[in-house]
mmCIF file of C-alpha atoms and ligand atoms in Angstrom:
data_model
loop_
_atom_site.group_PDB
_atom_site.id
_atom_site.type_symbol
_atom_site.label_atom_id
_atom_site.label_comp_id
_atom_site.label_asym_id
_atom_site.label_seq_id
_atom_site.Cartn_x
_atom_site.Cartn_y
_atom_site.Cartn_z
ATOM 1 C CA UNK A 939 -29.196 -28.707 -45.997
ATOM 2 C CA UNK A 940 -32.549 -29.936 -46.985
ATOM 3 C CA UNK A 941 -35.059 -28.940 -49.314
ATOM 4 C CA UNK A 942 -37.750 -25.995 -48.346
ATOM 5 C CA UNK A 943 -39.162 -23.398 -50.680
ATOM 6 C CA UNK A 944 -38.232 -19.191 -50.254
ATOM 7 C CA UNK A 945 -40.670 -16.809 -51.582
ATOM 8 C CA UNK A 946 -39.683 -12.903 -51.790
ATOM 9 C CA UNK A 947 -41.970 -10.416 -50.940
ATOM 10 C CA UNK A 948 -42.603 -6.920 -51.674
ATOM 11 C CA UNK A 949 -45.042 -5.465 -49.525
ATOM 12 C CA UNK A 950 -46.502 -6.051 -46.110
ATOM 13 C CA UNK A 951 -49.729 -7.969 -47.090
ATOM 14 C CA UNK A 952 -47.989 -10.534 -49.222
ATOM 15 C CA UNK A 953 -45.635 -11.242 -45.865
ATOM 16 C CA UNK A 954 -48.719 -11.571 -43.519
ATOM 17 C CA UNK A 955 -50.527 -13.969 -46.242
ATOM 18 C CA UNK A 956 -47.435 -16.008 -46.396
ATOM 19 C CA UNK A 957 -46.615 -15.635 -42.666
ATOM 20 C CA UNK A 958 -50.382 -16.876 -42.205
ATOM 21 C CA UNK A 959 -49.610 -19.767 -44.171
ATOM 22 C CA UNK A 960 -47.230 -20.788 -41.625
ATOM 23 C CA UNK A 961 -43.920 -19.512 -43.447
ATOM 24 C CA UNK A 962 -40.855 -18.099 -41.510
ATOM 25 C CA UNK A 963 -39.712 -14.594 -41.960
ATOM 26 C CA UNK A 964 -36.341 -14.014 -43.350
ATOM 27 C CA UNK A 965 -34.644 -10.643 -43.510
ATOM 28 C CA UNK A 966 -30.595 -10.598 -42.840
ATOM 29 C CA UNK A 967 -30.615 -14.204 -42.264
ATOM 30 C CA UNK A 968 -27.486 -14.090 -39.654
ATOM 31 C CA UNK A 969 -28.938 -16.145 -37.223
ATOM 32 C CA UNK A 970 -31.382 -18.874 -39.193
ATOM 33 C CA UNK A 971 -29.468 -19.617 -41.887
ATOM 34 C CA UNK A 972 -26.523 -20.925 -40.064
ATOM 35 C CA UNK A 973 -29.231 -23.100 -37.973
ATOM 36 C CA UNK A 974 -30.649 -24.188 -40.767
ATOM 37 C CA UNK A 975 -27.530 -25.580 -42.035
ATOM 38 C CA UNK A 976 -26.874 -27.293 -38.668
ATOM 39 C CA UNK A 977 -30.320 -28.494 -39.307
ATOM 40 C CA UNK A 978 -31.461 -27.213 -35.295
ATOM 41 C CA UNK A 979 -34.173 -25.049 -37.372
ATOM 42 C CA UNK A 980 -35.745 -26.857 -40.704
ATOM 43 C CA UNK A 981 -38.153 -24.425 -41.369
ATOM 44 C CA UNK A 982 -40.608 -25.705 -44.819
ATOM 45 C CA UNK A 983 -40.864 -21.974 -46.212
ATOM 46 C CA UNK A 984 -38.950 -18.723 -45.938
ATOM 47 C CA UNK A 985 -40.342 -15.596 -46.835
ATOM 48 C CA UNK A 986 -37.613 -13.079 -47.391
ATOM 49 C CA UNK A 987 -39.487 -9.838 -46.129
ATOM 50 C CA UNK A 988 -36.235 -7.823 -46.525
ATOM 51 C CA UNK A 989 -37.868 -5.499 -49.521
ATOM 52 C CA UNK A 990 -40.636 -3.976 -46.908
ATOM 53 C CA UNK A 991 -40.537 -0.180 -46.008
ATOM 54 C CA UNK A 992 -39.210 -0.863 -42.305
ATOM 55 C CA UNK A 993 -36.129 0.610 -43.098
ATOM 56 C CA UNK A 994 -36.913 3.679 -41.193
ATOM 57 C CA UNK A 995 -35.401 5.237 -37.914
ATOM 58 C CA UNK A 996 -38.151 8.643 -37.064
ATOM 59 C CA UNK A 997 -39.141 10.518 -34.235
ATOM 60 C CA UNK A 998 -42.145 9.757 -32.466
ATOM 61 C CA UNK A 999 -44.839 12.466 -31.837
ATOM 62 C CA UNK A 1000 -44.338 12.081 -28.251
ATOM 63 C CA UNK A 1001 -40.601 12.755 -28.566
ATOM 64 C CA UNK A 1002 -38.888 9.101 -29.119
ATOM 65 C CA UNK A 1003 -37.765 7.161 -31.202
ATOM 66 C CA UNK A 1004 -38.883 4.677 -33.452
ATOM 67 C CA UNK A 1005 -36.488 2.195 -34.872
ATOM 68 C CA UNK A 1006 -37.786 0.302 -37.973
ATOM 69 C CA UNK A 1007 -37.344 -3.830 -37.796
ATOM 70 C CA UNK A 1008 -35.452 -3.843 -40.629
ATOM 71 C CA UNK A 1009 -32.722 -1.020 -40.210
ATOM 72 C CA UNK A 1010 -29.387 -2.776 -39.948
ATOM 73 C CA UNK A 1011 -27.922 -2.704 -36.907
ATOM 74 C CA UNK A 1012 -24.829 -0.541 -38.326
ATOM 75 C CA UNK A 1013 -27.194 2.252 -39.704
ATOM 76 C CA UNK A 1014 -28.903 1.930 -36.469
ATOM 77 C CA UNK A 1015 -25.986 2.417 -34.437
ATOM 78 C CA UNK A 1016 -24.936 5.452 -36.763
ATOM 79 C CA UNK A 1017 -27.934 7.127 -36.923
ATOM 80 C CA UNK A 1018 -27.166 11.146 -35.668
ATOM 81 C CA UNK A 1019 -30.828 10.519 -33.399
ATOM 82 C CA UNK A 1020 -29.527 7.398 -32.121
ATOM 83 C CA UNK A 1021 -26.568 8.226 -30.940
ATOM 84 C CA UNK A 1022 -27.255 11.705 -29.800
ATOM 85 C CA UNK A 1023 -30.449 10.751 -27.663
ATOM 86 C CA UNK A 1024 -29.702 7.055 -27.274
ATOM 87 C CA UNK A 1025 -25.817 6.497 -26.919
ATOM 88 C CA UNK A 1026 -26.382 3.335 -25.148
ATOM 89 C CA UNK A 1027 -28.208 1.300 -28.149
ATOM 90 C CA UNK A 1028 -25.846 2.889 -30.314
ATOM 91 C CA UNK A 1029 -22.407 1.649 -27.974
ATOM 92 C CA UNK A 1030 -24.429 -1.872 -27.391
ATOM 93 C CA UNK A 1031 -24.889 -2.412 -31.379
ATOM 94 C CA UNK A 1032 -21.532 -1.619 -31.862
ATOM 95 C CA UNK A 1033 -19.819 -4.052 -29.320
ATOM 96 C CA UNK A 1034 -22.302 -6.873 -31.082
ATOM 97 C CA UNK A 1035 -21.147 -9.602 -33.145
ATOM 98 C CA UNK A 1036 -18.703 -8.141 -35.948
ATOM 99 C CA UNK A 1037 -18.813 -5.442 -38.718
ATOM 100 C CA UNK A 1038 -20.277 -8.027 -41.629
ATOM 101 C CA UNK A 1039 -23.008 -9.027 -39.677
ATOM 102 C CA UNK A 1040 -23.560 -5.417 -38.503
ATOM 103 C CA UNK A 1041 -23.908 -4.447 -42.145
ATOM 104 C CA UNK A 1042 -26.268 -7.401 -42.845
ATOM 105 C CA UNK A 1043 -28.209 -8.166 -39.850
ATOM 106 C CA UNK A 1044 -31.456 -6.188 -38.573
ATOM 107 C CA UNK A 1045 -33.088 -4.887 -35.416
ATOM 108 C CA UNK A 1046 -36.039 -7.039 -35.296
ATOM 109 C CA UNK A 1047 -33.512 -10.120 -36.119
ATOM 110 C CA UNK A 1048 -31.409 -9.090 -33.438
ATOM 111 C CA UNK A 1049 -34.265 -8.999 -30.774
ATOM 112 C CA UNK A 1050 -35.467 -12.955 -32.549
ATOM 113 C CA UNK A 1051 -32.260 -13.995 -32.283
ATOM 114 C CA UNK A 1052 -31.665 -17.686 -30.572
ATOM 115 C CA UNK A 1053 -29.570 -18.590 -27.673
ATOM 116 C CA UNK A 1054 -25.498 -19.567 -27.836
ATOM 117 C CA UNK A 1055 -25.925 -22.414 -25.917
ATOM 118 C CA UNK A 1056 -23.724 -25.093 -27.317
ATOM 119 C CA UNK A 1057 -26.035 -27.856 -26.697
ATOM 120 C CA UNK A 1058 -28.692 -26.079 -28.293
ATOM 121 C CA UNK A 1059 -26.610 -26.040 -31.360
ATOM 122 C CA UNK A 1060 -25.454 -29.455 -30.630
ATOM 123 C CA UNK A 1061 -28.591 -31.802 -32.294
ATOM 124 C CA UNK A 1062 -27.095 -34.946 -30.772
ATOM 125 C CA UNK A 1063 -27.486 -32.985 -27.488
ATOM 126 C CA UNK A 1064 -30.898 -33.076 -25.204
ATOM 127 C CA UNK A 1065 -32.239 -29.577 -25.742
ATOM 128 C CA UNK A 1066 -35.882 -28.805 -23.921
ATOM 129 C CA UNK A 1067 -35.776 -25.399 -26.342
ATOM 130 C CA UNK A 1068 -35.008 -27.399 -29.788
ATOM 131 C CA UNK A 1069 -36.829 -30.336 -29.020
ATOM 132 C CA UNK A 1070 -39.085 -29.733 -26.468
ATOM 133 C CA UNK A 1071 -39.193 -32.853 -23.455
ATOM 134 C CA UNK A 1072 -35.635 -34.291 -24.527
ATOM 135 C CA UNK A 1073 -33.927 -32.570 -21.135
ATOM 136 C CA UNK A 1074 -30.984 -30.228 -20.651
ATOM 137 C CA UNK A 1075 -28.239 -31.186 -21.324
ATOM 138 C CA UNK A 1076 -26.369 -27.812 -19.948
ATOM 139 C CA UNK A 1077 -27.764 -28.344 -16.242
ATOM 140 C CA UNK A 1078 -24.848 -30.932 -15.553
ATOM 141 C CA UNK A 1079 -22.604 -30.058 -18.268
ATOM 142 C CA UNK A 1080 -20.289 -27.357 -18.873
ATOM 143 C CA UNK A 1081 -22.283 -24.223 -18.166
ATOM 144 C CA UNK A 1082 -19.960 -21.273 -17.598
ATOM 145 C CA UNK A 1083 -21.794 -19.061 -20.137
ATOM 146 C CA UNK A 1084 -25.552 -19.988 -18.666
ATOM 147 C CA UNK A 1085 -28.235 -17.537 -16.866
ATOM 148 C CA UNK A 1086 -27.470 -16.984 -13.242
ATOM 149 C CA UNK A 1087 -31.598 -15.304 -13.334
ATOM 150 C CA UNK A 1088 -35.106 -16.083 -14.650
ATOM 151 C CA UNK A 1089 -33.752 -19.793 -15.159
ATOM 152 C CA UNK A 1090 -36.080 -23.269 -15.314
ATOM 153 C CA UNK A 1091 -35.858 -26.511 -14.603
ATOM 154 C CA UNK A 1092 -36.232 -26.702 -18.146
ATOM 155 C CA UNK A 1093 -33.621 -24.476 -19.505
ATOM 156 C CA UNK A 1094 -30.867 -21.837 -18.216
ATOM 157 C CA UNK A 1095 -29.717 -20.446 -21.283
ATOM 158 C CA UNK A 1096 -29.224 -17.052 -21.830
ATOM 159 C CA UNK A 1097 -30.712 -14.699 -24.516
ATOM 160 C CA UNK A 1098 -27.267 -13.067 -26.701
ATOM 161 C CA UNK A 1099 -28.342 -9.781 -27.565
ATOM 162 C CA UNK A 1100 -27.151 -6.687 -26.507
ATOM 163 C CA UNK A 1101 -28.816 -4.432 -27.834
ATOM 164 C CA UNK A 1102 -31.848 -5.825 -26.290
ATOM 165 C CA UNK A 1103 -30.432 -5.187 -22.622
ATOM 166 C CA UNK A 1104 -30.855 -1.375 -23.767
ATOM 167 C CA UNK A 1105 -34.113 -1.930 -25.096
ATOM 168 C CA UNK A 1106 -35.057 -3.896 -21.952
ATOM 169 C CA UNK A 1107 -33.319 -0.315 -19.594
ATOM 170 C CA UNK A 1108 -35.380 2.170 -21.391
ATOM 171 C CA UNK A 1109 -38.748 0.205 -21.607
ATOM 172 C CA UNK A 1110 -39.122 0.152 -25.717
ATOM 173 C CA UNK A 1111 -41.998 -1.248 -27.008
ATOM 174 C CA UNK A 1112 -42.618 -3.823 -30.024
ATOM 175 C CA UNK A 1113 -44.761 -2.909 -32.607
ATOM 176 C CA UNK A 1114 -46.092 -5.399 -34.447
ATOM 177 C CA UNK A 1115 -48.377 -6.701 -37.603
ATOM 178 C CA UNK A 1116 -50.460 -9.630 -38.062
ATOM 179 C CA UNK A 1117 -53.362 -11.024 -40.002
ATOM 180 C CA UNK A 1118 -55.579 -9.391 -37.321
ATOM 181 C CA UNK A 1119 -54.064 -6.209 -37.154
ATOM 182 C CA UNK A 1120 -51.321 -3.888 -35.390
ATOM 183 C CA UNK A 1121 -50.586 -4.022 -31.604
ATOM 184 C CA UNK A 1122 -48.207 -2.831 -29.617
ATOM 185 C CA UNK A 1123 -46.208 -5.010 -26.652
ATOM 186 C CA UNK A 1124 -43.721 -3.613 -24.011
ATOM 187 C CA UNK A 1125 -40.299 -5.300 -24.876
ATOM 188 C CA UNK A 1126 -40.397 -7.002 -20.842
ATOM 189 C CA UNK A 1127 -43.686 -8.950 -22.146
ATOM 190 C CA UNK A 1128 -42.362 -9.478 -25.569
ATOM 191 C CA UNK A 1129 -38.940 -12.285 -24.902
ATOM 192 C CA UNK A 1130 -40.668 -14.755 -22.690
ATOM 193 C CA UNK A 1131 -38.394 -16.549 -20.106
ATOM 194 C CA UNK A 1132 -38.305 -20.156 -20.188
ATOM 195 C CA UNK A 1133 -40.408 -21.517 -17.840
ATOM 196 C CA UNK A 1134 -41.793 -25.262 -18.546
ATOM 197 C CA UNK A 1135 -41.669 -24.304 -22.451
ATOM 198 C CA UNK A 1136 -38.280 -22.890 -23.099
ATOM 199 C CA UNK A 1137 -39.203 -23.291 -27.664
ATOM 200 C CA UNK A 1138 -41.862 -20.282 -26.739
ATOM 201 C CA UNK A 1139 -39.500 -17.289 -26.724
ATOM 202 C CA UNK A 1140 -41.462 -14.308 -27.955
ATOM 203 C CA UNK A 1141 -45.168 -13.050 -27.793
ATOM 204 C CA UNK A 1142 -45.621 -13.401 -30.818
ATOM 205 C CA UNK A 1143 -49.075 -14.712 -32.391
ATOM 206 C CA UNK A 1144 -49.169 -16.719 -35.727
ATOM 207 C CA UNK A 1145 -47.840 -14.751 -39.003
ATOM 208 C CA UNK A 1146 -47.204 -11.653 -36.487
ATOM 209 C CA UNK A 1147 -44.329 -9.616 -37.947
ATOM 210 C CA UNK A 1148 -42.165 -6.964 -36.234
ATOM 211 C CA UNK A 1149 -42.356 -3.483 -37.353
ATOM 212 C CA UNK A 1150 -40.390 -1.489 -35.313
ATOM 213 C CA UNK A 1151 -39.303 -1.062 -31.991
ATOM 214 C CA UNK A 1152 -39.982 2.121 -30.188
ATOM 215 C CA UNK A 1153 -37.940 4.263 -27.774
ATOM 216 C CA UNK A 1154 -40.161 6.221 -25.388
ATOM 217 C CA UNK A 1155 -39.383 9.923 -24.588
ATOM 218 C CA UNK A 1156 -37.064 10.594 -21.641
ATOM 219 C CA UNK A 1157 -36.587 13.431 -19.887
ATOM 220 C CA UNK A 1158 -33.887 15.477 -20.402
ATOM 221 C CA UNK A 1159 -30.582 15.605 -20.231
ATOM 222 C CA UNK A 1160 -30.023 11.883 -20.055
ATOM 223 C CA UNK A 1161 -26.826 10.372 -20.048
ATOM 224 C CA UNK A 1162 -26.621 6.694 -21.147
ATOM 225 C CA UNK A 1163 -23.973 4.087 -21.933
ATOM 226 C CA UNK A 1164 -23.763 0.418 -22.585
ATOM 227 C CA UNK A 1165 -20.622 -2.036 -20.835
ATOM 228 C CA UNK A 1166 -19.668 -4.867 -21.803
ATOM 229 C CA UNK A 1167 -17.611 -7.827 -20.341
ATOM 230 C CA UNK A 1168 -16.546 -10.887 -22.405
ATOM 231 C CA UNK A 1169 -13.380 -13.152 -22.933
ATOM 232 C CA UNK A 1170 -12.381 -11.498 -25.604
ATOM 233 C CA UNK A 1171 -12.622 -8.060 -26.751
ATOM 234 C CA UNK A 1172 -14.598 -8.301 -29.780
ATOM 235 C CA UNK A 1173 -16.337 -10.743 -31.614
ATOM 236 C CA UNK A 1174 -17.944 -12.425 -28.349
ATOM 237 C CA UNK A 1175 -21.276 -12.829 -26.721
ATOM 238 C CA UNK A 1176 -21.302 -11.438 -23.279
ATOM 239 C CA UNK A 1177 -20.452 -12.680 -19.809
ATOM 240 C CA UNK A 1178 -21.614 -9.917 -18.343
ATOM 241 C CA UNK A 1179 -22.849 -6.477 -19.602
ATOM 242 C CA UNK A 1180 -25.087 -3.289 -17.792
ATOM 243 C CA UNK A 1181 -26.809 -0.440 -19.807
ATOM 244 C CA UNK A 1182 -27.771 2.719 -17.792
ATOM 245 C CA UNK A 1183 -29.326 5.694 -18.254
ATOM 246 C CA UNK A 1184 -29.253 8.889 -15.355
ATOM 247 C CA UNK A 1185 -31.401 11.370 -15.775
ATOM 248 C CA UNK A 1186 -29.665 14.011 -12.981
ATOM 249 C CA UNK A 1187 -30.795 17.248 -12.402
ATOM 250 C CA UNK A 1188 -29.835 20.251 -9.658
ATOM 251 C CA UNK A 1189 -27.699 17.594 -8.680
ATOM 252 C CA UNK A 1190 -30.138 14.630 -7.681
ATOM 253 C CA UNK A 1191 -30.850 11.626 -9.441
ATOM 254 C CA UNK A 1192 -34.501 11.928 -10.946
ATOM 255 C CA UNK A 1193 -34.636 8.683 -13.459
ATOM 256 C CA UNK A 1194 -32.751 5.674 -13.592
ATOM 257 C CA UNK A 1195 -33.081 2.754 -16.244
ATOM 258 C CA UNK A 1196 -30.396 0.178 -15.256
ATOM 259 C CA UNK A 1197 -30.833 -3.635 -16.869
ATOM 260 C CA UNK A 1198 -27.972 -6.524 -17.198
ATOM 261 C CA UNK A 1199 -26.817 -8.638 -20.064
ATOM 262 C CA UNK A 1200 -25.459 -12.291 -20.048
ATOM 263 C CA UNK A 1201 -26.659 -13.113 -16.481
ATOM 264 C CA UNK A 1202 -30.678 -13.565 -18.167
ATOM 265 C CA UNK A 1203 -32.824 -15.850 -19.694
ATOM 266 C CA UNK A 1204 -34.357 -12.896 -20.754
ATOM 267 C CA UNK A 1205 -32.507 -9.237 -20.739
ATOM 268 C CA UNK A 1206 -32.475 -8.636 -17.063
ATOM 269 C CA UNK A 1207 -34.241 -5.420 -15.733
ATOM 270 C CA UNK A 1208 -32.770 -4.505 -12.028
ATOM 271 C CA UNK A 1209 -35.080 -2.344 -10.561
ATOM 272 C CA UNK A 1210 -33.731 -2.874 -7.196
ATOM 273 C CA UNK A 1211 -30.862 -0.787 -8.383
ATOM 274 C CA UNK A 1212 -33.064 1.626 -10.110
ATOM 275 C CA UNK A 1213 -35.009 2.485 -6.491
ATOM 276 C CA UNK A 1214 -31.720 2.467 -4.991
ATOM 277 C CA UNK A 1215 -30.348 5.068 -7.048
ATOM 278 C CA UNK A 1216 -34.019 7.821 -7.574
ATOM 279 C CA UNK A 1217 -33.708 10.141 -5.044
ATOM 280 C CA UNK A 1218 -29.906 10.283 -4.452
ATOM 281 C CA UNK A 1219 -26.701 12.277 -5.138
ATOM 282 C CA UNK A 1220 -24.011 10.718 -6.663
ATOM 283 C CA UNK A 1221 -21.367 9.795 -5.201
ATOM 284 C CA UNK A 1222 -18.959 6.267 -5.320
ATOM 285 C CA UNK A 1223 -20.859 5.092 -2.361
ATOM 286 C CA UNK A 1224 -24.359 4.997 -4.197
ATOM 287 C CA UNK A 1225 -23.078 3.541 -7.053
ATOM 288 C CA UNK A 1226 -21.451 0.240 -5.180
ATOM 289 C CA UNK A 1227 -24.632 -0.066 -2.861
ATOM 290 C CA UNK A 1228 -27.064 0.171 -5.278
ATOM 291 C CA UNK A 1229 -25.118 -2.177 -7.431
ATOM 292 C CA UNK A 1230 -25.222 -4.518 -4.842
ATOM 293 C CA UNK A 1231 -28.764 -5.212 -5.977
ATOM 294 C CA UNK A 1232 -28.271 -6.647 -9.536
ATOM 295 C CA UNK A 1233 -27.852 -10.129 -8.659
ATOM 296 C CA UNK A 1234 -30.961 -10.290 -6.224
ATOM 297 C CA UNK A 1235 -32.560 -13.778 -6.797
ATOM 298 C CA UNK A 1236 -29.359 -14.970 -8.451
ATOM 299 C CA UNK A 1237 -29.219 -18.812 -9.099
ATOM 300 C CA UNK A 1238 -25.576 -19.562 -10.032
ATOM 301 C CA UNK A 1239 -24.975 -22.862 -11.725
ATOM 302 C CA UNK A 1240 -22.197 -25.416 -10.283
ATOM 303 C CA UNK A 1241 -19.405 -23.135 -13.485
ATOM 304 C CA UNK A 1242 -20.872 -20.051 -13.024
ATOM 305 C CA UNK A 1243 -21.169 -18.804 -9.939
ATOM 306 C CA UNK A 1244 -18.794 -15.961 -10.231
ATOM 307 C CA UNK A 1245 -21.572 -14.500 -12.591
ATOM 308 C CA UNK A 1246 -22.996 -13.040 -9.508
ATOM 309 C CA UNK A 1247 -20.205 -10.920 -8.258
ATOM 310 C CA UNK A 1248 -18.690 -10.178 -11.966
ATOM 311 C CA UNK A 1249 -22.106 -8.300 -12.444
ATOM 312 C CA UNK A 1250 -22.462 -6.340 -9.624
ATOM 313 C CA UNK A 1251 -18.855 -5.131 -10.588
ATOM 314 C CA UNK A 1252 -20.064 -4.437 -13.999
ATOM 315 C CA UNK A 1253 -22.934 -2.629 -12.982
ATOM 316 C CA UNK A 1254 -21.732 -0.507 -10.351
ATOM 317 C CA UNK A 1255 -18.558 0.454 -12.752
ATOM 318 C CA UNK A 1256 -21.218 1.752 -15.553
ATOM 319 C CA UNK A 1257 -22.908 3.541 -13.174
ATOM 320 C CA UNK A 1258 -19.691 5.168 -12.316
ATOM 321 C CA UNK A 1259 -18.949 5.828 -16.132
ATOM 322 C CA UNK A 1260 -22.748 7.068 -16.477
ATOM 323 C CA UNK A 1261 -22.990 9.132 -13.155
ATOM 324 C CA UNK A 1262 -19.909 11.294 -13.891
ATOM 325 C CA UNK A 1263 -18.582 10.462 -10.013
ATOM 326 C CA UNK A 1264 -15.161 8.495 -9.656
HETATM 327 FE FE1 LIG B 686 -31.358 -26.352 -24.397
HETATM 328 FE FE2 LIG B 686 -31.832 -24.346 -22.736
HETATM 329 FE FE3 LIG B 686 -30.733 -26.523 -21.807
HETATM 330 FE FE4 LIG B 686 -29.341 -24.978 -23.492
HETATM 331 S S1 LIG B 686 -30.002 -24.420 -21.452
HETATM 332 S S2 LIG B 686 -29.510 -27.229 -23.506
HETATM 333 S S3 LIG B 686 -30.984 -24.182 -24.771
HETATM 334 S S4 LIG B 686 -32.782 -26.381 -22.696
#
């Protein structure tokens, strides 16, 4: 370790001064503390923000859901409006990381989180997201795990969370507070894919903090679920992963929110599946075609090409879980 300062705050204008002041926000501390200690983040102040009143999950006037930034992930995942209205952010929290870290981390951690890749963890490595210009060193090294979509020159990793892919499927939105004010950013603007400046990974503006992420009303009923494909069954980021939601009535599909997980620089949305599935009845048949569609634009790297096929597979067996049709 090295030396930097922590400050603890108590309410939401002493974290914006301090955030303004260029300090990094702290609340579970899953994620930056362990890259702090590997010295890939060496950030000169922390301010632990984990006293504010964002602790919250409450229904929204328009009928969804608002999940405060810092409500653990295991109280989210518990909640009785969660996982009655929402079963896939519920199933994806629970196949993340492990019970401890569960218990301790937080949504808007989860969503900040930073990438698996080894290298990137690896400071002897050349990492264009720690230290931007060095190169990438996963391009022509062992890449297995990498993004098969929304890759750069610059960088292929992908992001780890799950339960952003269902955030990503049901088009949340980030609320957010800085020195300026509130605003309010749809969660496919808010993780930025790499492009030529893979260290900018949110939209996030100078001493911005999250609030909450919000779930916007669907109609009714909605089935949803979250799969997920990994090495090992628990304990592991994802190789592949698909959250749906069907909104079927009299028979017909009338809503679909389908996105993938692992495969991403960025949660992937597939609305080429979503199209193919509006409109239809379901049946096995619509299921595999439309799932055909979730690797459109694929670029596999030279250990992970069978990305592409292992998440149509995943996809088109969650809609088949989802859509009630074997
Ligand atoms: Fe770094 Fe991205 Fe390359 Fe990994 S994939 S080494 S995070 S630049």
């Amino acid at each position: 370790m090295y030396p930097f300062s922590f400050t603890k705050v108590s309410d939401t204008q002493g974290a914006l001064d301090a955030g303004r002041r260029g300090g990094r926000y702290i609340a579970g501390g899953t994620t930056l503390v362990d890259l702090m200690r590997e010295t890939v983040e060496r950030p000169d102040t922390l301010v632990d923000i984990s006293a504010l009143p964002l602790r919250e999950v409450t229904a929204t006037e328009r009928g969804g859901l608002r999940i405060g930034a810092l409500v653990p992930m295991a109280e989210a995942a518990a909640h009785s409006k969660v996982r009655t209205l929402y079963p896939v952010i519920s199933e994806a929290l629970e196949l993340s990381a492990s019970p401890q870290l569960r218990n301790m981390a937080t949504i808007g951690g989860n969503i900040m989180q930073r990438t698996r890749c080894t290298y990137f963890r690896d400071v002897s490595a050349d990492c264009n997201k720690r230290e931007p210009g060095s190169g990438c060193a996963a391009r022509e090294g062992f890449n297995r795990t990498h993004a098969i979509l929304g890759t750069s020159e610059s960088c292929v990793a992908t992001h780890p969370s799950d339960v952003a892919v269902a955030f990503a499927a049901l088009e949340a939105s980030v609320h957010l507070l800085g020195p300026d004010g509130g605003r309010t950013v749809a969660f496919a603007d808010f993780l930025l894919r790499p492009g030529s400046t893979p260290n900018n990974e949110q939209a996030l503006r100078r001493g911005e903090l999250i609030t909450a992420v919000e779930i916007p009303a669907l109609p009714r009923p909605l089935r949803s679920g979250y799969l997920k494909v990994r090495d090992r069954q628990s304990y592991e980021f994802a190789l592949t992963s698909a959250a749906v939601a069907l909104h079927i009535r009299g028979g017909v599909i009338r809503e679909a929110k389908v996105a993938a997980g692992g495969v991403g620089t960025v949660p992937w949305k597939l609305p080429a599946v979503e199209r193919a599935l509006i409109g239809e009845r379901p049946s096995k048949g619509l299921w595999v075609e439309a799932a055909e569609h979730a690797a459109d634009g694929a670029r596999p790297l030279r250990h992970n090409r069978f990305k592409a096929e292992l998440l149509k597979r995943t996809v088109e067996r969650q809609l088949r879980t989802v859509g009630g049709t074997k």
